[in-house]
Amino acid sequence: DSSLDLHENIGDANDTVAIVLNDNAGDALLDIGTVSMIFGTIDGNSGTAGAGSSTIDANAALTVEDSIGSSNVVEALEIGDTTTLKGAVNNITATTFTADDILNISGAAAQTLTSTITATNEQGELNIVNATHLVTIAGTVGAEAARLKEIDIADNATTKFSNANVEDLRNPRNTE
């Protein structure tokens, strides 16, 4: 297993690749320990994934200026503090709120998040902040026992939920 505990910013505005989480032989964990910004991409393993998993654990505020999983999927993003994704392509197998915090989708171009998004005990807030370009949430958002507390969409934003449960969006707490 490999673990990197991040306590500083990585890269600068000119970087294109910042981190590759290689899980061939075991787990690869990027643990965000203090407020951090990553300017390049975060990618998973190229080729067939190994016995381990690739995980980003945002225990402190994290901003990713570029994409996550743009070349190779990252298996898990755990939201334990405010996390802001600014990249055009965020290819993550599963995004889970581990605390009652915020996931901001806030880019300067069209954005796609291909991830299931779940929470425990109705925690977590999904904020679509990108009001000038299409944001596509291609994965399932919530489930019967894993609902998000709140979804906020900026005024004038165009957002497409490809796998939303329409009944849950109409009646998020099933109070009928």
XYZ file of C-alpha atoms in Angstrom:
176
model
C 0.000 0.000 0.000
C 1.065 3.601 -0.619
C -0.126 6.760 1.104
C 0.679 10.434 0.508
C -0.501 12.871 3.176
C -0.750 16.259 1.452
C -0.122 19.399 3.499
C 0.775 21.880 0.739
C -0.246 22.950 -2.741
C 1.106 20.856 -5.601
C 2.154 22.358 -8.925
C 1.395 25.672 -10.520
C -0.951 26.996 -13.183
C 1.262 25.541 -15.960
C 1.203 21.927 -14.733
C -0.718 19.301 -16.680
C -0.114 16.162 -14.577
C 0.293 16.293 -10.843
C -0.389 12.878 -9.307
C -0.917 9.294 -10.495
C -2.400 6.897 -7.926
C -0.833 3.527 -8.809
C -2.799 0.671 -7.268
C -1.188 -2.303 -9.040
C 0.128 -4.035 -5.940
C -1.981 -2.463 -3.186
C -4.003 0.578 -2.219
C -2.972 4.080 -3.297
C -4.262 6.808 -0.956
C -3.994 10.581 -1.367
C -4.905 11.950 2.075
C -5.552 15.709 2.171
C -4.288 16.718 5.619
C -4.463 20.541 5.409
C -6.073 23.028 3.027
C -4.535 22.237 -0.381
C -4.751 23.075 -4.061
C -3.667 20.728 -6.843
C -3.044 22.460 -10.166
C -2.554 19.444 -12.452
C -4.569 16.274 -12.891
C -5.021 13.386 -10.508
C -5.179 10.097 -12.375
C -5.682 6.489 -11.498
C -3.703 3.519 -12.713
C -3.165 2.986 -16.439
C -4.201 -0.405 -17.743
C -5.972 -2.965 -15.596
C -6.287 -1.983 -11.945
C -4.455 -4.210 -9.541
C -5.516 -5.717 -6.253
C -5.728 -2.318 -4.538
C -7.849 0.792 -4.874
C -7.104 4.426 -5.687
C -8.632 6.860 -3.172
C -8.578 10.616 -2.592
C -9.552 11.299 1.042
C -10.339 15.022 1.435
C -10.036 15.440 5.208
C -9.243 19.140 4.691
C -10.428 21.622 2.065
C -9.257 20.636 -1.422
C -9.381 22.453 -4.758
C -8.442 20.548 -7.913
C -7.803 23.034 -10.729
C -7.609 20.345 -13.435
C -9.392 17.019 -13.896
C -9.550 13.895 -11.771
C -9.364 10.670 -13.762
C -9.126 12.363 -17.157
C -6.755 9.646 -18.474
C -7.492 6.824 -16.015
C -10.328 6.521 -13.521
C -9.820 7.188 -9.800
C -11.862 4.706 -7.791
C -12.939 6.793 -4.776
C -13.285 10.402 -3.650
C -14.205 10.760 0.027
C -15.534 14.218 0.939
C -14.686 15.068 4.561
C -14.231 18.812 3.969
C -15.149 21.313 1.268
C -13.933 19.985 -2.076
C -13.968 22.013 -5.305
C -13.590 20.400 -8.728
C -12.707 22.789 -11.566
C -11.613 20.306 -14.261
C -13.610 19.492 -17.374
C -13.585 15.707 -16.842
C -13.870 14.094 -13.417
C -13.988 10.331 -13.893
C -14.390 8.840 -10.408
C -16.057 5.524 -9.664
C -17.618 6.552 -6.326
C -17.872 9.866 -4.459
C -18.934 9.555 -0.821
C -19.575 12.239 1.770
C -17.867 11.076 4.966
C -18.900 14.282 6.777
C -21.603 16.895 6.368
C -19.673 19.024 3.910
C -19.693 20.456 0.390
C -18.730 19.336 -3.114
C -18.501 22.321 -5.481
C -18.521 21.842 -9.250
C -16.992 25.132 -10.314
C -15.177 25.304 -13.638
C -14.623 27.762 -16.457
C -15.747 25.293 -19.156
C -18.299 22.504 -19.559
C -17.812 19.854 -16.864
C -18.689 16.181 -16.491
C -18.649 14.155 -13.278
C -19.012 10.415 -13.939
C -19.416 9.143 -10.408
C -22.038 7.761 -8.119
C -22.506 10.291 -5.318
C -23.703 9.047 -1.934
C -23.710 10.060 1.708
C -24.472 8.665 5.128
C -27.397 9.965 7.214
C -28.364 12.597 4.627
C -25.061 14.417 4.859
C -23.424 16.434 2.151
C -24.236 19.251 -0.193
C -23.661 19.174 -3.956
C -23.244 22.720 -5.311
C -23.279 23.381 -9.044
C -21.453 26.728 -9.090
C -20.548 26.724 -12.821
C -23.279 29.022 -14.167
C -21.811 29.655 -17.625
C -21.335 26.135 -19.056
C -23.169 22.800 -19.046
C -22.473 20.581 -16.034
C -23.303 16.893 -16.521
C -23.627 14.594 -13.528
C -23.417 11.226 -15.291
C -23.556 8.963 -12.232
C -26.355 8.172 -9.826
C -26.917 10.785 -7.123
C -28.025 9.321 -3.811
C -29.857 6.123 -3.045
C -32.619 5.155 -0.633
C -30.251 4.745 2.309
C -27.515 7.091 1.034
C -29.171 10.413 0.168
C -27.508 13.787 -0.018
C -28.825 16.485 2.282
C -28.940 19.206 -0.373
C -28.317 19.998 -4.035
C -27.866 23.675 -4.968
C -27.683 24.890 -8.562
C -26.506 28.435 -9.349
C -28.902 30.842 -11.053
C -28.773 30.493 -14.859
C -26.784 27.238 -14.621
C -27.483 24.409 -17.042
C -27.179 21.049 -15.304
C -27.935 17.584 -16.659
C -28.489 14.669 -14.284
C -28.122 11.594 -16.491
C -29.123 9.022 -13.841
C -31.283 10.924 -11.387
C -34.220 9.295 -9.666
C -36.985 11.776 -10.564
C -39.145 10.807 -7.581
C -36.274 11.493 -5.179
C -35.696 14.902 -6.792
C -39.387 15.812 -6.410
C -39.632 14.511 -2.873
C -36.084 14.256 -1.484
C -37.112 13.214 2.032
C -39.986 10.926 0.942
C -42.485 12.738 3.158
C -45.522 11.863 1.051
